[in-house]
Amino acid sequence: MNSQTLRDTAQALFAGNKGLLAMDESNGTCNKRFASLGIPQTIEARRAYRELIVTTMGLGECIGGAILYDETIRQQRSDGTPFVKVLIDAGIIPGIKVDTGAKELAGHPGEKVTEGLDGLRDRLAEYVRMGARFAKWRAVITIGDGIPSWGCIEANAQALARYAALCQEAGLVPVVEPEVLMDGEHTLEQCFEVTEEVLREVFCQLYTQRVMLEGMILKPNMVLPGSTCPKQEAIDEVADETVNCLLRAVPAAVPAIAFLSGGQSAELASARLNAMNVRFKSRLPWALAFSFARAIQQPALELWKGQETNVLAAQQALVHRARYNQAARRGEYSAEMEKR
Ligand code: 13P
């Protein structure tokens, strides 16, 4: 492992107030999103959609890295240029999702553990040969009646740490994603408590597995009330609670925290990230950035609808959302920008 390379990559991903674009939906998730808009769920439709994304003009000015999926990293633009080369030429660093999905955790009804450690060293070596410079692994934690259990938190944290150590050995920056899900009626306070507990255990396991914190990225959820909780806090309160939670649990050596959007609307995700940077940016040890999938892609996907004639409009919507989030990193986003 070359630790300077890992540090340099981690810095480069977020230089210029850029962030990450997660375009690593598994085929199942991508098909589900396509089905809800009447788009055919075929390999060619998925390829065409990813071509739309990677060929968007100006994307490299606001996106520092794009996370691909195993199918996508092997695909090409219609003229035969590999997506990886298209991204690199646009100044976007290619990354890859390497977990194989969250499965039911035995003995823990309603809870999941993410799989994918078997054979991971060999798969990482192949992705490095293809041009990937960073990787992602997502663990999911559900808040509900009597859950999350300690068994679920510990198993997921340990898998994240073992994945992260293997990535660094291979020269890839690990994006460590423990996602406390928004689904449910739980309160913001409950989300705070669970997120803090999960992050503490994740960093404990990362330390145990000798992961170099300067060469990794944390991708957490924001601290939010459950999506069906009757009390929905204001943007500034969400910003304060999220940053306070992270300050308690995330070591200062971590260079950047890049949030997932988790099902928030695109506007709210931008506004909440903006509020965090407005209120705290000058006092934080790490950059606060974004690694959104839905909160960047959704408006574009809804415009595209699988039609060639809609590609340009969809690309414009995509780059607008990426720019708004770049502005949110600077603390310069406003809802007014959406109306221009
Ligand atoms: P969302 O921003 O849509 O939550 O996706 C982020 C992600 O990469 C999930 O793993």
Tab-separated table of C-alpha atoms and ligand atoms in Angstrom:
chain	number	residue	atom	x	y	z
A	1	MET	CA	0.000	0.000	0.000
A	2	ASN	CA	1.263	3.464	-0.898
A	3	SER	CA	-0.226	5.637	1.807
A	4	GLN	CA	0.587	8.899	0.025
A	5	THR	CA	-1.367	7.743	-3.052
A	6	LEU	CA	-4.369	6.976	-0.856
A	7	ARG	CA	-4.196	10.398	0.788
A	8	ASP	CA	-3.806	12.111	-2.588
A	9	THR	CA	-6.793	10.278	-4.078
A	10	ALA	CA	-8.960	11.062	-1.046
A	11	GLN	CA	-8.061	14.756	-1.384
A	12	ALA	CA	-8.496	14.823	-5.170
A	13	LEU	CA	-12.053	13.446	-4.981
A	14	PHE	CA	-13.224	16.542	-3.092
A	15	ALA	CA	-10.903	19.287	-4.394
A	16	GLY	CA	-12.638	22.421	-5.703
A	17	ASN	CA	-15.706	21.770	-3.544
A	18	LYS	CA	-16.598	18.814	-5.744
A	19	GLY	CA	-18.361	15.697	-4.522
A	20	LEU	CA	-19.160	12.150	-5.602
A	21	LEU	CA	-21.870	10.936	-7.930
A	22	ALA	CA	-23.146	7.507	-6.904
A	23	MET	CA	-24.239	5.759	-10.120
A	24	ASP	CA	-23.661	2.286	-8.730
A	25	GLU	CA	-27.226	1.031	-8.431
A	26	SER	CA	-27.270	-2.750	-8.655
A	27	ASN	CA	-29.225	-4.120	-11.616
A	28	GLY	CA	-32.140	-4.861	-9.279
A	29	THR	CA	-32.274	-1.312	-7.887
A	30	CYS	CA	-31.760	0.288	-11.299
A	31	ASN	CA	-34.534	-1.870	-12.785
A	32	LYS	CA	-36.874	-0.877	-9.946
A	33	ARG	CA	-36.268	2.827	-10.655
A	34	PHE	CA	-36.745	2.245	-14.402
A	35	ALA	CA	-39.953	0.237	-13.852
A	36	SER	CA	-41.537	3.060	-11.847
A	37	LEU	CA	-41.074	5.358	-14.880
A	38	GLY	CA	-42.017	2.827	-17.559
A	39	ILE	CA	-38.431	2.485	-18.842
A	40	PRO	CA	-37.516	-0.994	-20.156
A	41	GLN	CA	-35.438	-2.980	-17.666
A	42	THR	CA	-32.789	-4.190	-20.094
A	43	ILE	CA	-29.006	-4.190	-20.136
A	44	GLU	CA	-29.105	-1.767	-23.105
A	45	ALA	CA	-31.405	0.688	-21.297
A	46	ARG	CA	-29.110	0.629	-18.258
A	47	ARG	CA	-26.109	1.203	-20.533
A	48	ALA	CA	-27.821	4.053	-22.396
A	49	TYR	CA	-28.735	5.719	-19.109
A	50	ARG	CA	-25.181	5.483	-17.803
A	51	GLU	CA	-23.917	6.839	-21.149
A	52	LEU	CA	-26.228	9.818	-20.664
A	53	ILE	CA	-24.660	10.420	-17.245
A	54	VAL	CA	-20.978	10.053	-18.127
A	55	THR	CA	-21.240	12.201	-21.277
A	56	THR	CA	-22.935	15.136	-19.507
A	57	MET	CA	-21.072	18.338	-20.394
A	58	GLY	CA	-19.552	20.149	-17.422
A	59	LEU	CA	-20.019	17.269	-14.965
A	60	GLY	CA	-16.285	17.159	-14.212
A	61	GLU	CA	-16.432	20.738	-12.923
A	62	CYS	CA	-18.578	19.706	-9.959
A	63	ILE	CA	-18.102	15.921	-9.611
A	64	GLY	CA	-14.700	14.611	-8.479
A	65	GLY	CA	-15.516	10.895	-8.541
A	66	ALA	CA	-18.239	8.587	-9.871
A	67	ILE	CA	-19.088	5.251	-8.271
A	68	LEU	CA	-19.806	2.555	-10.854
A	69	TYR	CA	-21.353	-0.910	-10.609
A	70	ASP	CA	-19.746	-4.137	-11.852
A	71	GLU	CA	-21.912	-4.166	-15.004
A	72	THR	CA	-21.262	-0.477	-15.717
A	73	ILE	CA	-17.482	-0.442	-15.256
A	74	ARG	CA	-17.291	-2.992	-18.098
A	75	GLN	CA	-19.488	-0.968	-20.491
A	76	GLN	CA	-18.742	1.505	-23.269
A	77	ARG	CA	-20.246	4.533	-24.898
A	78	SER	CA	-22.027	3.744	-28.178
A	79	ASP	CA	-18.850	4.739	-30.078
A	80	GLY	CA	-16.922	2.039	-28.183
A	81	THR	CA	-15.086	4.283	-25.685
A	82	PRO	CA	-15.055	2.616	-22.241
A	83	PHE	CA	-17.016	4.549	-19.600
A	84	VAL	CA	-13.898	4.553	-17.417
A	85	LYS	CA	-11.980	6.470	-20.102
A	86	VAL	CA	-14.881	8.875	-20.680
A	87	LEU	CA	-14.877	9.688	-16.952
A	88	ILE	CA	-11.107	10.083	-16.700
A	89	ASP	CA	-11.091	12.368	-19.768
A	90	ALA	CA	-13.747	14.501	-18.036
A	91	GLY	CA	-11.553	14.771	-14.921
A	92	ILE	CA	-13.748	12.403	-12.886
A	93	ILE	CA	-12.073	9.638	-10.869
A	94	PRO	CA	-13.732	6.218	-11.400
A	95	GLY	CA	-14.808	4.250	-8.331
A	96	ILE	CA	-16.592	0.924	-7.887
A	97	LYS	CA	-19.181	-0.579	-5.555
A	98	VAL	CA	-17.682	-3.827	-4.305
A	99	ASP	CA	-20.160	-5.230	-1.795
A	100	THR	CA	-22.571	-7.869	-3.077
A	101	GLY	CA	-25.597	-6.609	-1.205
A	102	ALA	CA	-27.276	-6.665	2.191
A	103	LYS	CA	-28.738	-10.077	3.137
A	104	GLU	CA	-30.895	-11.217	6.073
A	105	LEU	CA	-28.717	-11.593	9.187
A	106	ALA	CA	-29.268	-15.053	10.677
A	107	GLY	CA	-30.850	-14.977	14.118
A	108	HIS	CA	-31.745	-11.289	13.786
A	109	PRO	CA	-35.232	-10.869	12.309
A	110	GLY	CA	-35.616	-7.619	10.366
A	111	GLU	CA	-31.871	-6.944	10.204
A	112	LYS	CA	-29.279	-7.290	7.456
A	113	VAL	CA	-25.578	-7.826	7.016
A	114	THR	CA	-23.702	-6.855	3.889
A	115	GLU	CA	-21.858	-9.607	2.032
A	116	GLY	CA	-18.956	-9.614	-0.406
A	117	LEU	CA	-15.741	-10.330	1.500
A	118	ASP	CA	-15.121	-13.747	-0.097
A	119	GLY	CA	-12.775	-13.335	-3.052
A	120	LEU	CA	-12.677	-9.583	-2.539
A	121	ARG	CA	-8.878	-9.288	-2.825
A	122	ASP	CA	-8.990	-10.739	-6.363
A	123	ARG	CA	-11.968	-8.635	-7.396
A	124	LEU	CA	-10.247	-5.469	-6.165
A	125	ALA	CA	-7.129	-6.317	-8.180
A	126	GLU	CA	-9.281	-6.623	-11.309
A	127	TYR	CA	-11.009	-3.279	-10.669
A	128	VAL	CA	-7.628	-1.604	-10.165
A	129	ARG	CA	-6.521	-2.962	-13.552
A	130	MET	CA	-9.695	-1.474	-15.054
A	131	GLY	CA	-8.826	1.976	-13.680
A	132	ALA	CA	-10.791	2.272	-10.413
A	133	ARG	CA	-9.103	4.353	-7.710
A	134	PHE	CA	-11.668	4.116	-4.965
A	135	ALA	CA	-14.378	1.709	-3.824
A	136	LYS	CA	-17.614	1.622	-1.867
A	137	TRP	CA	-19.298	-0.799	0.550
A	138	ARG	CA	-22.734	-0.077	2.007
A	139	ALA	CA	-24.031	-1.488	5.286
A	140	VAL	CA	-27.669	-0.905	6.250
A	141	ILE	CA	-28.967	-0.440	9.762
A	142	THR	CA	-32.712	-0.360	10.411
A	143	ILE	CA	-34.331	1.428	13.345
A	144	GLY	CA	-37.423	-0.367	14.638
A	145	ASP	CA	-38.949	-2.200	17.550
A	146	GLY	CA	-35.938	-3.459	19.542
A	147	ILE	CA	-33.522	-2.914	16.653
A	148	PRO	CA	-30.772	-2.317	15.733
A	149	SER	CA	-29.243	-5.100	17.795
A	150	TRP	CA	-25.632	-5.050	18.855
A	151	GLY	CA	-25.057	-8.213	16.804
A	152	CYS	CA	-26.123	-6.388	13.637
A	153	ILE	CA	-24.069	-3.274	14.336
A	154	GLU	CA	-20.931	-5.242	15.174
A	155	ALA	CA	-21.179	-7.644	12.217
A	156	ASN	CA	-21.655	-4.791	9.741
A	157	ALA	CA	-18.911	-2.655	11.263
A	158	GLN	CA	-16.457	-5.522	11.142
A	159	ALA	CA	-17.256	-6.272	7.501
A	160	LEU	CA	-16.804	-2.575	6.628
A	161	ALA	CA	-13.415	-2.554	8.344
A	162	ARG	CA	-12.207	-5.737	6.649
A	163	TYR	CA	-13.321	-4.365	3.276
A	164	ALA	CA	-11.574	-1.042	3.966
A	165	ALA	CA	-8.300	-2.756	4.893
A	166	LEU	CA	-8.381	-4.852	1.699
A	167	CYS	CA	-9.053	-1.720	-0.374
A	168	GLN	CA	-6.086	0.126	1.080
A	169	GLU	CA	-3.862	-2.919	0.512
A	170	ALA	CA	-4.909	-2.757	-3.162
A	171	GLY	CA	-4.321	1.013	-3.388
A	172	LEU	CA	-8.027	1.921	-3.466
A	173	VAL	CA	-9.542	4.558	-1.178
A	174	PRO	CA	-12.414	2.904	0.710
A	175	VAL	CA	-15.673	4.801	0.969
A	176	VAL	CA	-17.115	3.403	4.196
A	177	GLU	CA	-20.909	3.624	4.128
A	178	PRO	CA	-22.863	2.675	7.224
A	179	GLU	CA	-26.409	3.799	6.366
A	180	VAL	CA	-28.954	4.185	9.137
A	181	LEU	CA	-32.150	4.014	7.096
A	182	MET	CA	-34.722	6.804	7.040
A	183	ASP	CA	-37.639	4.351	6.807
A	184	GLY	CA	-39.906	4.311	9.843
A	185	GLU	CA	-41.551	6.453	12.468
A	186	HIS	CA	-38.505	6.971	14.682
A	187	THR	CA	-37.560	10.425	15.898
A	188	LEU	CA	-34.514	12.500	15.061
A	189	GLU	CA	-33.230	11.810	18.598
A	190	GLN	CA	-33.413	8.054	17.969
A	191	CYS	CA	-31.563	8.481	14.667
A	192	PHE	CA	-28.883	10.522	16.485
A	193	GLU	CA	-28.424	7.833	19.124
A	194	VAL	CA	-28.233	4.954	16.653
A	195	THR	CA	-25.985	6.834	14.206
A	196	GLU	CA	-23.550	7.719	16.999
A	197	GLU	CA	-23.441	4.134	18.253
A	198	VAL	CA	-22.913	2.755	14.750
A	199	LEU	CA	-20.168	5.264	13.884
A	200	ARG	CA	-18.323	4.612	17.143
A	201	GLU	CA	-18.311	0.874	16.441
A	202	VAL	CA	-17.305	1.410	12.798
A	203	PHE	CA	-14.277	3.481	13.840
A	204	CYS	CA	-13.403	0.990	16.582
A	205	GLN	CA	-13.341	-1.815	13.970
A	206	LEU	CA	-11.449	0.351	11.446
A	207	TYR	CA	-8.802	0.929	14.111
A	208	THR	CA	-8.662	-2.780	14.976
A	209	GLN	CA	-8.198	-3.659	11.292
A	210	ARG	CA	-5.422	-1.022	10.913
A	211	VAL	CA	-7.190	1.131	8.371
A	212	MET	CA	-5.411	4.414	7.711
A	213	LEU	CA	-8.003	7.062	8.440
A	214	GLU	CA	-6.287	9.696	6.251
A	215	GLY	CA	-6.816	7.434	3.241
A	216	MET	CA	-10.546	6.711	3.610
A	217	ILE	CA	-13.869	8.523	3.168
A	218	LEU	CA	-16.885	8.193	5.450
A	219	LYS	CA	-20.288	8.084	3.748
A	220	PRO	CA	-22.933	8.360	6.452
A	221	ASN	CA	-26.617	9.225	6.609
A	222	MET	CA	-27.647	12.656	7.819
A	223	VAL	CA	-29.301	12.626	11.263
A	224	LEU	CA	-32.983	12.802	10.321
A	225	PRO	CA	-36.382	11.908	11.728
A	226	GLY	CA	-37.872	8.759	10.157
A	227	SER	CA	-39.761	9.427	6.932
A	228	THR	CA	-43.127	8.719	8.626
A	229	CYS	CA	-42.323	10.442	11.926
A	230	PRO	CA	-44.978	13.130	12.550
A	231	LYS	CA	-42.339	15.603	13.747
A	232	GLN	CA	-40.047	16.759	10.943
A	233	GLU	CA	-37.351	19.151	12.181
A	234	ALA	CA	-36.323	22.290	10.301
A	235	ILE	CA	-33.261	22.362	8.060
A	236	ASP	CA	-31.007	24.128	10.585
A	237	GLU	CA	-31.874	21.679	13.341
A	238	VAL	CA	-31.060	18.720	11.115
A	239	ALA	CA	-27.765	20.413	10.219
A	240	ASP	CA	-26.867	21.020	13.876
A	241	GLU	CA	-27.761	17.520	15.068
A	242	THR	CA	-25.955	15.864	12.172
A	243	VAL	CA	-22.739	17.797	12.751
A	244	ASN	CA	-22.931	17.346	16.535
A	245	CYS	CA	-23.310	13.600	16.085
A	246	LEU	CA	-20.354	13.420	13.680
A	247	LEU	CA	-18.178	15.532	15.987
A	248	ARG	CA	-18.717	12.950	18.719
A	249	ALA	CA	-17.851	9.920	16.652
A	250	VAL	CA	-15.645	10.705	13.628
A	251	PRO	CA	-11.890	11.147	14.183
A	252	ALA	CA	-10.336	14.358	12.876
A	253	ALA	CA	-7.883	12.392	10.700
A	254	VAL	CA	-10.664	11.450	8.257
A	255	PRO	CA	-10.308	13.877	5.310
A	256	ALA	CA	-13.926	14.026	4.149
A	257	ILE	CA	-17.451	13.016	5.037
A	258	ALA	CA	-19.664	12.561	1.977
A	259	PHE	CA	-23.330	12.078	2.788
A	260	LEU	CA	-25.701	9.675	1.059
A	261	SER	CA	-29.118	11.154	0.283
A	262	GLY	CA	-31.133	8.141	1.454
A	263	GLY	CA	-34.471	9.086	-0.098
A	264	GLN	CA	-34.590	12.783	0.834
A	265	SER	CA	-35.808	15.051	-1.939
A	266	ALA	CA	-33.042	16.539	-4.053
A	267	GLU	CA	-33.794	20.063	-2.777
A	268	LEU	CA	-33.786	19.070	0.900
A	269	ALA	CA	-30.522	17.164	0.565
A	270	SER	CA	-28.864	20.260	-0.957
A	271	ALA	CA	-30.413	22.621	1.610
A	272	ARG	CA	-29.354	20.492	4.586
A	273	LEU	CA	-25.782	20.066	3.325
A	274	ASN	CA	-25.665	23.801	2.694
A	275	ALA	CA	-26.863	24.606	6.210
A	276	MET	CA	-24.144	22.403	7.718
A	277	ASN	CA	-21.472	24.231	5.761
A	278	VAL	CA	-22.926	27.677	6.486
A	279	ARG	CA	-23.065	27.005	10.215
A	280	PHE	CA	-19.943	24.904	10.815
A	281	LYS	CA	-17.547	24.840	7.868
A	282	SER	CA	-14.764	26.969	9.347
A	283	ARG	CA	-14.756	24.910	12.576
A	284	LEU	CA	-14.667	21.346	11.263
A	285	PRO	CA	-11.701	18.979	10.911
A	286	TRP	CA	-13.154	17.239	7.824
A	287	ALA	CA	-14.767	18.445	4.596
A	288	LEU	CA	-18.551	17.999	4.484
A	289	ALA	CA	-19.467	16.840	1.003
A	290	PHE	CA	-21.944	14.696	-0.904
A	291	SER	CA	-22.040	11.259	-2.493
A	292	PHE	CA	-25.620	11.296	-3.696
A	293	ALA	CA	-27.355	8.930	-6.084
A	294	ARG	CA	-31.066	9.799	-6.044
A	295	ALA	CA	-30.587	13.437	-4.964
A	296	ILE	CA	-28.493	14.077	-8.097
A	297	GLN	CA	-29.984	11.620	-10.571
A	298	GLN	CA	-33.720	11.466	-9.884
A	299	PRO	CA	-34.828	14.659	-11.700
A	300	ALA	CA	-32.704	13.646	-14.710
A	301	LEU	CA	-34.090	10.113	-14.760
A	302	GLU	CA	-37.664	11.439	-14.646
A	303	LEU	CA	-36.958	13.720	-17.618
A	304	TRP	CA	-35.176	11.049	-19.667
A	305	LYS	CA	-37.886	8.362	-19.432
A	306	GLY	CA	-35.796	6.145	-21.711
A	307	GLN	CA	-36.232	8.460	-24.743
A	308	GLU	CA	-33.279	9.566	-26.884
A	309	THR	CA	-34.978	12.927	-27.538
A	310	ASN	CA	-34.903	13.736	-23.815
A	311	VAL	CA	-31.175	13.125	-23.302
A	312	LEU	CA	-30.080	16.771	-23.424
A	313	ALA	CA	-32.767	17.971	-21.008
A	314	ALA	CA	-31.915	15.143	-18.607
A	315	GLN	CA	-28.203	15.964	-18.787
A	316	GLN	CA	-28.940	19.600	-17.987
A	317	ALA	CA	-30.982	18.571	-14.946
A	318	LEU	CA	-28.155	16.282	-13.824
A	319	VAL	CA	-25.445	18.915	-14.041
A	320	HIS	CA	-27.681	21.496	-12.347
A	321	ARG	CA	-28.139	19.249	-9.320
A	322	ALA	CA	-24.419	18.514	-9.207
A	323	ARG	CA	-23.714	22.286	-9.317
A	324	TYR	CA	-26.251	23.017	-6.569
A	325	ASN	CA	-24.521	20.494	-4.348
A	326	GLN	CA	-21.140	21.990	-5.132
A	327	ALA	CA	-22.625	25.342	-4.062
A	328	ALA	CA	-23.901	23.654	-0.887
A	329	ARG	CA	-20.353	22.579	-0.085
A	330	ARG	CA	-19.369	26.243	-0.190
A	331	GLY	CA	-22.436	27.223	1.853
A	332	GLU	CA	-23.709	29.217	-1.125
A	333	TYR	CA	-26.769	27.204	-2.177
A	334	SER	CA	-30.212	28.771	-1.969
A	335	ALA	CA	-33.645	27.522	-2.978
A	336	GLU	CA	-33.787	30.578	-5.277
A	337	MET	CA	-31.152	28.958	-7.500
A	338	GLU	CA	-33.670	26.217	-8.332
A	339	LYS	CA	-35.940	28.720	-10.069
A	340	ARG	CA	-33.384	30.023	-12.573
B	1	13P	P1	-28.742	7.703	-2.295
B	1	13P	O1	-28.049	9.045	-2.341
B	1	13P	O2	-29.813	7.551	-3.319
B	1	13P	O3	-29.148	7.329	-0.911
B	1	13P	O4	-27.664	6.633	-2.721
B	1	13P	C1	-26.410	6.701	-2.162
B	1	13P	C2	-25.792	5.392	-2.270
B	1	13P	O5	-24.741	5.250	-2.827
B	1	13P	C3	-26.470	4.251	-1.662
B	1	13P	O6	-25.552	3.238	-1.468
